[in-house]
Coordinates of C-alpha atoms and ligand atoms in Angstrom, one line a residue:
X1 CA 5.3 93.1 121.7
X2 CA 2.4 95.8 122.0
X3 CA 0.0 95.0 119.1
X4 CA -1.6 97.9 117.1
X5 CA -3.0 96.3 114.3
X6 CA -6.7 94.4 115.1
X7 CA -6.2 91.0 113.6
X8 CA -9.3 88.7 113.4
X9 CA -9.0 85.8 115.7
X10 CA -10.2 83.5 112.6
X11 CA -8.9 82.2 109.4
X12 CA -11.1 82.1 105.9
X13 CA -12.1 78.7 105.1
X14 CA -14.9 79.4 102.8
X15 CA -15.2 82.4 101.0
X16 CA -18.4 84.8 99.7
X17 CA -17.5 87.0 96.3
X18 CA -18.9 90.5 96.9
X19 CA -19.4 92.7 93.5
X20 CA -18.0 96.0 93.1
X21 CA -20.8 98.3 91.2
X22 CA -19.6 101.6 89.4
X23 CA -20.7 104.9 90.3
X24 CA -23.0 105.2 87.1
X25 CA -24.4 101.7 87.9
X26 CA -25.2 102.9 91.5
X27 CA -26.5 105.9 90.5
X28 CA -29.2 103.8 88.6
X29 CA -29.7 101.4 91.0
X30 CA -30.4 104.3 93.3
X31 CA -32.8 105.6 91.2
X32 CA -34.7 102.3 90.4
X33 CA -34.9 101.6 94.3
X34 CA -36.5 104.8 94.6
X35 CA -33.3 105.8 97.1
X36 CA -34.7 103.7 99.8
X37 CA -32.0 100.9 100.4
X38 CA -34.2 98.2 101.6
X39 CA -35.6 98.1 97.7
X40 CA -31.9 97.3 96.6
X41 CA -30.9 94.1 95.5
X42 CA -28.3 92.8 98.1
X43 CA -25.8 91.4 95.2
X44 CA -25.8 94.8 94.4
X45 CA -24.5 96.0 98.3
X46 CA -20.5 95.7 97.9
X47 CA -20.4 96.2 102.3
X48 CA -24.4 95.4 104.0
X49 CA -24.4 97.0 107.0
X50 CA -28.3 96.8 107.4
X51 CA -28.4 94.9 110.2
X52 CA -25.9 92.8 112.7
X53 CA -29.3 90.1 112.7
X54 CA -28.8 86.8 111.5
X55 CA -25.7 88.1 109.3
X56 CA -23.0 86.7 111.2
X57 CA -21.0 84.0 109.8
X58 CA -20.3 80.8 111.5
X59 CA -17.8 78.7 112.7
X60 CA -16.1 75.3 111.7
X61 CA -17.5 74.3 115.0
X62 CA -21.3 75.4 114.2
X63 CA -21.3 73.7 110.6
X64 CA -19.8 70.4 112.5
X65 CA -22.7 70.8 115.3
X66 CA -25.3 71.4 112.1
X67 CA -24.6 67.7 110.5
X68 CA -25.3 66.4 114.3
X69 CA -28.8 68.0 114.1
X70 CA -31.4 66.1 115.3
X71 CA -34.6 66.3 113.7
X72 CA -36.8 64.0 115.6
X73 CA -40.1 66.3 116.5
X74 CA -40.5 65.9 120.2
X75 CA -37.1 64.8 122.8
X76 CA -34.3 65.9 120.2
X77 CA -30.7 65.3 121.2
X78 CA -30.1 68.5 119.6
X79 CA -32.7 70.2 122.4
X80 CA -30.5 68.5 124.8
X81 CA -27.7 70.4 124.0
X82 CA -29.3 73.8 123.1
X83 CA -30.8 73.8 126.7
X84 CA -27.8 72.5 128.4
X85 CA -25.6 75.7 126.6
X86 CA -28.3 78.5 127.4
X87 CA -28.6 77.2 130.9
X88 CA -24.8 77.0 131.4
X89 CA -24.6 80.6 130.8
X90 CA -28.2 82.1 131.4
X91 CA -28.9 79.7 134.5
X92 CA -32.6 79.7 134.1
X93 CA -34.8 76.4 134.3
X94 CA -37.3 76.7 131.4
X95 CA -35.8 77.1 128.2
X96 CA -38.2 77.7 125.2
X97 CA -36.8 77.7 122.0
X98 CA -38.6 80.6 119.1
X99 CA -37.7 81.0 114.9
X100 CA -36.3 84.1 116.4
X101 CA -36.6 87.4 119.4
X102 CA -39.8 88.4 118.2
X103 CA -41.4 85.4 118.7
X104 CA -40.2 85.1 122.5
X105 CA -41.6 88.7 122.7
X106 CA -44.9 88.2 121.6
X107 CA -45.1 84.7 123.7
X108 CA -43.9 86.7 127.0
X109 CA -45.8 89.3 126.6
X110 CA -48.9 87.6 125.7
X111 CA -49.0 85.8 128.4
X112 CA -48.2 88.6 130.9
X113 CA -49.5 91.4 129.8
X114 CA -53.3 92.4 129.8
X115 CA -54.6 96.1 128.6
X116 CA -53.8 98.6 131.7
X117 CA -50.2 97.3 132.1
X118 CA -47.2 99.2 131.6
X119 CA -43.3 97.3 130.8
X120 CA -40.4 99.6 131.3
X121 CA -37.2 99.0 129.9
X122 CA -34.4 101.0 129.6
X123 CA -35.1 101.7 125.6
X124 CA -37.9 98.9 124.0
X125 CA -36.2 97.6 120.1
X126 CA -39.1 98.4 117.4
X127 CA -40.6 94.8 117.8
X128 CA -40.5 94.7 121.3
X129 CA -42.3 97.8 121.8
X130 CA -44.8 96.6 119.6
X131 CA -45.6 93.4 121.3
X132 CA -46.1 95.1 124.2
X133 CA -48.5 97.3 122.7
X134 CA -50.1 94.5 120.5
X135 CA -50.9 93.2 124.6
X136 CA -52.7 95.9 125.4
X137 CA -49.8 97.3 127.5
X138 CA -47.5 100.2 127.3
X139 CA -44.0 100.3 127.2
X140 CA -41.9 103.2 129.1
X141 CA -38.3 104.1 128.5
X142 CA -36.7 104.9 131.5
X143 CA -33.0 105.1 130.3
X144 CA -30.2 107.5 131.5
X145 CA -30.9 111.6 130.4
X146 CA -26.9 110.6 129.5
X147 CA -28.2 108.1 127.4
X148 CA -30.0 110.6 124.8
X149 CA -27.4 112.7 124.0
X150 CA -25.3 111.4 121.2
X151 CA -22.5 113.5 121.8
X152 CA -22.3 112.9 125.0
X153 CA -19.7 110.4 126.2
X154 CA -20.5 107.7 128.8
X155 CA -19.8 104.2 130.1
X156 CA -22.8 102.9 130.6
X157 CA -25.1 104.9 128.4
X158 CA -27.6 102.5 128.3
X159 CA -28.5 102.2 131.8
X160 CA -31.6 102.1 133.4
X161 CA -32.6 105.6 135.7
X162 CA -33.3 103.5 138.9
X163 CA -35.4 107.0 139.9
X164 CA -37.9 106.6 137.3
X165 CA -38.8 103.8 138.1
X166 CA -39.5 104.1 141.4
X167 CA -41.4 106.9 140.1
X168 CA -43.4 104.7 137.7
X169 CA -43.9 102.5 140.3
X170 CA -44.8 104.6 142.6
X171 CA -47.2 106.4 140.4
X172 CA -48.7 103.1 138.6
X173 CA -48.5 100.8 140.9
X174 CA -47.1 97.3 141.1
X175 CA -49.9 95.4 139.9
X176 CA -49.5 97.0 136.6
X177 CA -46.5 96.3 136.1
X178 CA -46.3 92.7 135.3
X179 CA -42.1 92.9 134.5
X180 CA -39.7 94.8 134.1
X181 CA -36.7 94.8 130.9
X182 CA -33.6 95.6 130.4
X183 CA -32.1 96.0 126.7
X184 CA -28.7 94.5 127.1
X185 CA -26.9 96.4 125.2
X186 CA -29.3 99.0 124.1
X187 CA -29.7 98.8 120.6
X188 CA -32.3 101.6 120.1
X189 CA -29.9 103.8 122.4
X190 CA -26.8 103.3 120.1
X191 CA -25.8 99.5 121.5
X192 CA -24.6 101.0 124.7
X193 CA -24.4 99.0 127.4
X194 CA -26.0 98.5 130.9
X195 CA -23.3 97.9 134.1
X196 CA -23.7 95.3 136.6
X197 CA -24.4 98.1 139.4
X198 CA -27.4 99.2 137.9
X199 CA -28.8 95.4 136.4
X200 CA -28.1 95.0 140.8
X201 CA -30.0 98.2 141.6
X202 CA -32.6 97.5 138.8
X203 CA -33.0 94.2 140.0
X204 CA -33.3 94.9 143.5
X205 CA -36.0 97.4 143.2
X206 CA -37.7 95.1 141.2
X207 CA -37.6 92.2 144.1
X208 CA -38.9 94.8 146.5
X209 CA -41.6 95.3 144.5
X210 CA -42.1 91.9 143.3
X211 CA -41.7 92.8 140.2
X212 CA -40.0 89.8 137.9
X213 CA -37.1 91.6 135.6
X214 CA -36.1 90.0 132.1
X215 CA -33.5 90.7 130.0
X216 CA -33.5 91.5 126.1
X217 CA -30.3 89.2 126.0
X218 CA -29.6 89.7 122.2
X219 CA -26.2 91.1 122.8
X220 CA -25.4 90.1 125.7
X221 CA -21.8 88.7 125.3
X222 CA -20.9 92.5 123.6
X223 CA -22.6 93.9 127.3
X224 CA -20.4 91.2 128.9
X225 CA -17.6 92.5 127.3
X226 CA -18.1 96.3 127.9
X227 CA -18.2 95.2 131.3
X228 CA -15.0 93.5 131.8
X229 CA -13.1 96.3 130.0
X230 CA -15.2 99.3 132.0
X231 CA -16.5 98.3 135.2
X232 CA -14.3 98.2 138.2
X233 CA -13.8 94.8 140.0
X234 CA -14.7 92.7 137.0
X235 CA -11.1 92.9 134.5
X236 CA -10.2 89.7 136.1
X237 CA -13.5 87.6 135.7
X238 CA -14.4 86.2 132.0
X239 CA -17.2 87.4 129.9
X240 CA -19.4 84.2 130.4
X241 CA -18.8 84.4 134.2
X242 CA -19.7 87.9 134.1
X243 CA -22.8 87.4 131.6
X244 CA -23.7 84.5 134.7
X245 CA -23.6 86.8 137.0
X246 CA -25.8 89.8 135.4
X247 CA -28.5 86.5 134.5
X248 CA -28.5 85.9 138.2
X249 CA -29.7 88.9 139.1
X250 CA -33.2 88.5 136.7
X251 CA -35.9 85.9 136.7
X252 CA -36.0 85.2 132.5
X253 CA -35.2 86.9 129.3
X254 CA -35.9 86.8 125.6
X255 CA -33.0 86.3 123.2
X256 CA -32.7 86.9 119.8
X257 CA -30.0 84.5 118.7
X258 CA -29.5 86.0 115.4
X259 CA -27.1 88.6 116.7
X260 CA -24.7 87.3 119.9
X261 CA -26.0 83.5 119.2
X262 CA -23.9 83.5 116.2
X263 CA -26.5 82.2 114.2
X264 CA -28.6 82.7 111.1
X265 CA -31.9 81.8 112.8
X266 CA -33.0 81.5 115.9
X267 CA -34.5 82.7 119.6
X268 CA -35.8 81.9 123.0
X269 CA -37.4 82.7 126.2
X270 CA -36.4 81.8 129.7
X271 CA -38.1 82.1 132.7
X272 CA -37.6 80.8 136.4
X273 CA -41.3 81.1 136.4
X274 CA -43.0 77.0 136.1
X275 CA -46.7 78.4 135.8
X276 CA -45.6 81.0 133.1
X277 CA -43.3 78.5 131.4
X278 CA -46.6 76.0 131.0
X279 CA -48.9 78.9 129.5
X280 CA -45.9 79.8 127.3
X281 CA -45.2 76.3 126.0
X282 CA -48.9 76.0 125.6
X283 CA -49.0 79.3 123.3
X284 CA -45.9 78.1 121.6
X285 CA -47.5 74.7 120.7
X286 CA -50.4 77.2 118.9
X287 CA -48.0 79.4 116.6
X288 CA -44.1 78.1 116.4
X289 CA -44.1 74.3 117.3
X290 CA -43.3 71.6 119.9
X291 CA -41.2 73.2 122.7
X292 CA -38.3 70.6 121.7
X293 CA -38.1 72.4 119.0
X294 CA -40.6 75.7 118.9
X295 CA -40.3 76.8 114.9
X296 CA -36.5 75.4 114.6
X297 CA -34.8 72.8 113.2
X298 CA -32.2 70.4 114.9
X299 CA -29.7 71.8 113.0
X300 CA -30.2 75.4 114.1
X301 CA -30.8 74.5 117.7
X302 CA -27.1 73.0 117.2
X303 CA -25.6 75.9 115.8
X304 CA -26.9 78.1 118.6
X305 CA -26.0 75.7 121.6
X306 CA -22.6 76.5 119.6
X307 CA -22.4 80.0 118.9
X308 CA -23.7 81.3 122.5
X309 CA -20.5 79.6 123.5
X310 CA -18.3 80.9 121.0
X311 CA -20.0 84.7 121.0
X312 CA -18.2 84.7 124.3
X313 CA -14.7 84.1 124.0
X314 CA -12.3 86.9 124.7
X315 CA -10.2 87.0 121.7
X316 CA -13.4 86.9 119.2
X317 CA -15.0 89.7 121.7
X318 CA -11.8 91.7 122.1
X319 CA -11.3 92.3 118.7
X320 CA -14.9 92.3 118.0
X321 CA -15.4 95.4 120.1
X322 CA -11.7 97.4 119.1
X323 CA -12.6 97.1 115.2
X324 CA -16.0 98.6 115.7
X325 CA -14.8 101.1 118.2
X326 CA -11.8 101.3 115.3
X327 CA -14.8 102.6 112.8
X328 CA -16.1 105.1 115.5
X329 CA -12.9 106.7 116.3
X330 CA -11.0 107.0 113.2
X331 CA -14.2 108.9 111.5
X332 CA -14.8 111.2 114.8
X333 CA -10.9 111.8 114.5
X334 CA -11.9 113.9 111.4
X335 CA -15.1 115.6 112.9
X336 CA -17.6 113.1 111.5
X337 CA -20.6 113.5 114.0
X338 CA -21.4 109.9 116.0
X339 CA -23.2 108.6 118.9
X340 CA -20.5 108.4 121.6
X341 CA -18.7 106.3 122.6
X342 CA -19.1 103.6 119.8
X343 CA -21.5 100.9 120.4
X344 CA -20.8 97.6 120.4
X345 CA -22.6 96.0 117.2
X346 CA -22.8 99.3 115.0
X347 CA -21.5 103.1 114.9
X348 CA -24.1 105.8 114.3
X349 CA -24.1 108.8 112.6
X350 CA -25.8 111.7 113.8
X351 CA -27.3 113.1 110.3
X352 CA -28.6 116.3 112.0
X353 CA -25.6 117.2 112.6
X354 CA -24.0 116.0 109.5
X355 CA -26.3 118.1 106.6
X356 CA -27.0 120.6 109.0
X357 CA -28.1 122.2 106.2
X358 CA -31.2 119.7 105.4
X359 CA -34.5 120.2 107.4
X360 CA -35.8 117.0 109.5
X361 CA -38.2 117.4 106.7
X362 CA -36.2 116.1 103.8
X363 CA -34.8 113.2 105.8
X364 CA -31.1 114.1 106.3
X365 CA -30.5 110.3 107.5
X366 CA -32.0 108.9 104.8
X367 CA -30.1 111.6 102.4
X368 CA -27.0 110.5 103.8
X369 CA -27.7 107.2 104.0
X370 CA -27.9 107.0 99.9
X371 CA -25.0 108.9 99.5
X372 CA -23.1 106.1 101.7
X373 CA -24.3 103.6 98.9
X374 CA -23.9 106.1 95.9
X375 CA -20.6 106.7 97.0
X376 CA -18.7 103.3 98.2
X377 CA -21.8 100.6 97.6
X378 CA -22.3 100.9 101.4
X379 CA -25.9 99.6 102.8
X380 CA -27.0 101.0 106.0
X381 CA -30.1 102.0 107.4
X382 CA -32.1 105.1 108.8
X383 CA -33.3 105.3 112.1
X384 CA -35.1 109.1 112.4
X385 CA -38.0 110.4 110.8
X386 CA -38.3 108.6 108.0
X387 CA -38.9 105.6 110.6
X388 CA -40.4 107.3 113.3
X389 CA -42.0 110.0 111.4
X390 CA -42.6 113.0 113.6
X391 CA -42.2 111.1 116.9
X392 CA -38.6 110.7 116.0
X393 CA -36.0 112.0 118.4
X394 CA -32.8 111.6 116.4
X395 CA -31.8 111.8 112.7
X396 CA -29.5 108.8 113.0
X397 CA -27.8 106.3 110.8
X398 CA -26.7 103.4 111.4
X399 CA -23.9 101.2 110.4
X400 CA -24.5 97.6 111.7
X401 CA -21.3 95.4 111.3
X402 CA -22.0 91.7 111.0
X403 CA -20.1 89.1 113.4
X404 CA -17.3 87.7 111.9
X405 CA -18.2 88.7 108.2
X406 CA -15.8 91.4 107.1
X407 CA -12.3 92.2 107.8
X408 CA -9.9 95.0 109.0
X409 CA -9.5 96.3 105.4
X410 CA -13.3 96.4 104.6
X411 CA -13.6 99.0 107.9
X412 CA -10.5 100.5 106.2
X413 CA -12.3 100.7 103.3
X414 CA -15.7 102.0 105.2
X415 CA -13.7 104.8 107.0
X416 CA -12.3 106.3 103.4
X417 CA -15.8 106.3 102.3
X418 CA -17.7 107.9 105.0
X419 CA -15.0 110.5 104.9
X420 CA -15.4 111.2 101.4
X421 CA -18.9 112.0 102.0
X422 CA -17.8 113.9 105.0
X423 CA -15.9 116.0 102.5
X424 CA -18.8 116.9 99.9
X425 CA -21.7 117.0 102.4
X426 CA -22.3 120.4 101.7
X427 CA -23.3 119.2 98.2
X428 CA -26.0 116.5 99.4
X429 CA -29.1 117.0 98.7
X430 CA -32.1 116.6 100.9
X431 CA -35.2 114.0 100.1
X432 CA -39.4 114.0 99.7
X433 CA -41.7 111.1 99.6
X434 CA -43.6 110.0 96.3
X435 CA -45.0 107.0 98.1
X436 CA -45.8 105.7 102.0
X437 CA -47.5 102.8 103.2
X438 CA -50.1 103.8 106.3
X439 CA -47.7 101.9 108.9
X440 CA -43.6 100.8 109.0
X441 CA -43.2 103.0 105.8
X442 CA -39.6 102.7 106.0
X443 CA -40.0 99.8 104.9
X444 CA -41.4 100.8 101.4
X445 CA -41.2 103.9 101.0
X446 CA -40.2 105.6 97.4
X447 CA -37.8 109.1 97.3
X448 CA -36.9 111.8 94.9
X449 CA -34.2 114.0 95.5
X450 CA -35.1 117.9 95.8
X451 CA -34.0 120.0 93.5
Ligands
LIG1 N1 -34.4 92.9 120.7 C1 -33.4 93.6 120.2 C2 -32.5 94.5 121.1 C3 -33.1 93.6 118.8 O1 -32.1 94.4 118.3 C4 -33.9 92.8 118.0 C5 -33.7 92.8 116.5 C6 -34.9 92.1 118.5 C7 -35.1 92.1 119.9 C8 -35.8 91.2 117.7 O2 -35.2 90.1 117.3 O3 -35.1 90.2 114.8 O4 -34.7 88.0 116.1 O5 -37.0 89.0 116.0 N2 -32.9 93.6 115.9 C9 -32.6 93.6 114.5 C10 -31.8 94.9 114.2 C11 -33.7 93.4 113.6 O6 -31.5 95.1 113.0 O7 -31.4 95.6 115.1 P1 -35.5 89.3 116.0

């Protein structure tokens, strides 16, 4: 029997009550948070799509695996296991555990990076660019021309253009270029995702270069996935044989394991690499903790060794990847501007081309990103100038979807009320700031609407 409907591969064992607010109430709320969403209380969100980070929800299996935690300081059992998952599937020798990405980041690149240096990647995540600044280096996005056009439909939008970075080499030169990335799936890009050709072509420029390449594994079972279904040659191998594979061809990675570790908390670094894994336990000792451990407890290095696992099994990542696809293609049906084709942890809207009639300079994504809230109690989060500020390339928004938190009918839901506010946008309004702190002032920035 062909099946239409996406049913989640899961049943509710435990339940979260989420509060419905009225338009009035919202209205207010808006007002108080100074129609910046981060300043809204979350009981008052009735769908948070802020983030996919840390927001999943986990498993029988991963609340089991948390009452085996073991919270000795050094030689855990629960280290045992955490290392013996990642290296099942990421194959590397040293694995250092972090409190989460950011802190594998900052421990890479501290220890590889000096002023002079240069990192590209196909498109650097906020935090990653920044530790690679806060080195001393710079970071260079070398992704696909394909890859910065959100109409623009592609497979593999966020590979890597091999060209450039021959070029960068070639112009640079090796010894400033202490590694190379690769952002799997691009998250800054729309969470597109990066084929095994090019992580093979990457690679192998890299190697003649001897240049070490490292993954941004936070998504990596999603990239996996997109694989399987897209590439030719691999519909017949699984996504953790194919997520084996793409490891093979790179010498470490950093992983956030808030979003495809299925947990709440959580990161680490890996490296092939014994005299950078000895400076990088010895910075680790400094700032996170023992390397057993490295800022965690036993009970979260459980429920990662766990979730890794379970982030890549083919019903939870089929249907995973159809219901946010499901979001994408159900709002484009009716002319609703995106980022094509649908990512795999979030959809974005393309708020230029939503309130075509707002200027860059009244923040049409952060416009539209209140009206999301004011409309249907939606959360989601700007990624355009009110971020970026003038550097910004996009006006986008972005609608995150948690693993394993909300069902079939909540994207129902979602999809009437994005195209409600599809219907009025000629009606929305466009924002100013009244307030900015010097640096991340998304963060805390205070709105008014214009009149
Ligand atoms: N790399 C990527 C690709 C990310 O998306 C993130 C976090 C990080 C690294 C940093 O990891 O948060 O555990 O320190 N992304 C979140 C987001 C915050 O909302 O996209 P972290």
């Amino acid at each position: 029997m062909p099946i239409k409907t996406i049913i989640e591969p899961f049943r509710i064992k435990s339940v979260e009550p989420i509060r419905w607010t009225t338009r009035e109430q919202r209205l207010q709320l808006l007002r108080q948070a100074h129609y910046n969403l981060f300043l809204l209380p979350a009981v008052d969100v009735l769908i948070d799509l802020l983030t996919d980070s840390g927001t999943g929800a986990m498993s029988t299996h991963q609340w089991a695996a948390v009452m085996e935690g073991d919270e000795s300081y050094a030689g855990s059992r629960s280290f045992e296991r955490f290392r013996a998952s990642i290296q099942d599937v990421f194959g590397y020798r040293h694995v250092i555990p972090t409190h989460q990405g950011r802190a594998a980041e900052r421990i890479l690149f501290g220890v590889t990076c000096k002023k002079g240096d240069v990192v590209p990647n196909n498109t650097h995540f906020d935090t990653t660019r920044a530790n690679v600044e806060f080195a001393g280096a710079e970071a260079v996005d070398l992704v696909i021309p394909e890859g910065r056009q959100p109409a623009l439909a592609h497979p593999f939008k966020g590979n890597m253009d091999v060209a450039a970075l021959e070029n960068l080499i070639d112009r640079v030169g090796r010894d400033r270029i202490p590694l190379a990335m690769l952002t799997v799936t691009n998250n800054s890009g729309g969470g597109q995702p990066v084929s095994m050709e090019n992580v093979r072509h990457v690679g192998k420029v890299c190697r003649r270069h001897g240049i070490p390449l490292y993954f941004d594994a936070a998504r990596f079972a999603e990239n996996a996935w997109f694989i399987k279904v897209r590439e030719e040659g691999y519909s017949d191998k699984t996504p953790k044989e194919i997520a084996q594979e793409m490891f093979s061809l790179g010498d470490g990675c950093t992983m956030s394991a808030k979003k495809d570790g299925l947990a709440n908390i959580g990161g680490f670094l890996c490296t092939n690499n014994d005299r950078l894994a000895q400076q990088e336990k010895d910075l680790l000792i400094l700032t996170e903790g023992y390397p057993t451990y490295g800022g965690l407890a036993g009970r979260d290095l459980e429920a990662i060794a766990v979730g890794i696992q379970e982030a890549l099994e083919e019903d939870y990542l089929r249907y995973r990847i159809s219901s946010t696809a499901y979001l994408g293609d159900h709002i484009a049906a009716q002319g609703v501007p995106i980022v094509q084709p649908p990512g795999g942890h979030a959809i974005y809207l393309d708020a230029r081309a939503f309130l075509p009639h707002l200027p860059v300079e009244q923040f049409p994504g952060a416009a539209l990103a209140a009206e999301l809230y004011l409309e249907g109690g939606v959360r989601s989060v700007e990624i355009g100038s009110l971020m970026f500020g003038p550097a910004a390339q996009m006006e986008l928004v972005r609608l995150a979807i948690p693993r394993r938190v909300y069902t079939q009918s909540h994207i129902d839901y979602l999809v009437e009320v994005i195209l409600e506010v599809w219907r009025n946008r000629e009606r929305i309004r466009g924002l100013r700031l009244t307030y900015e702190a010097p640096f991340l002032r998304h963060f805390t920035a205070r709105l008014e609407p214009v009149d």
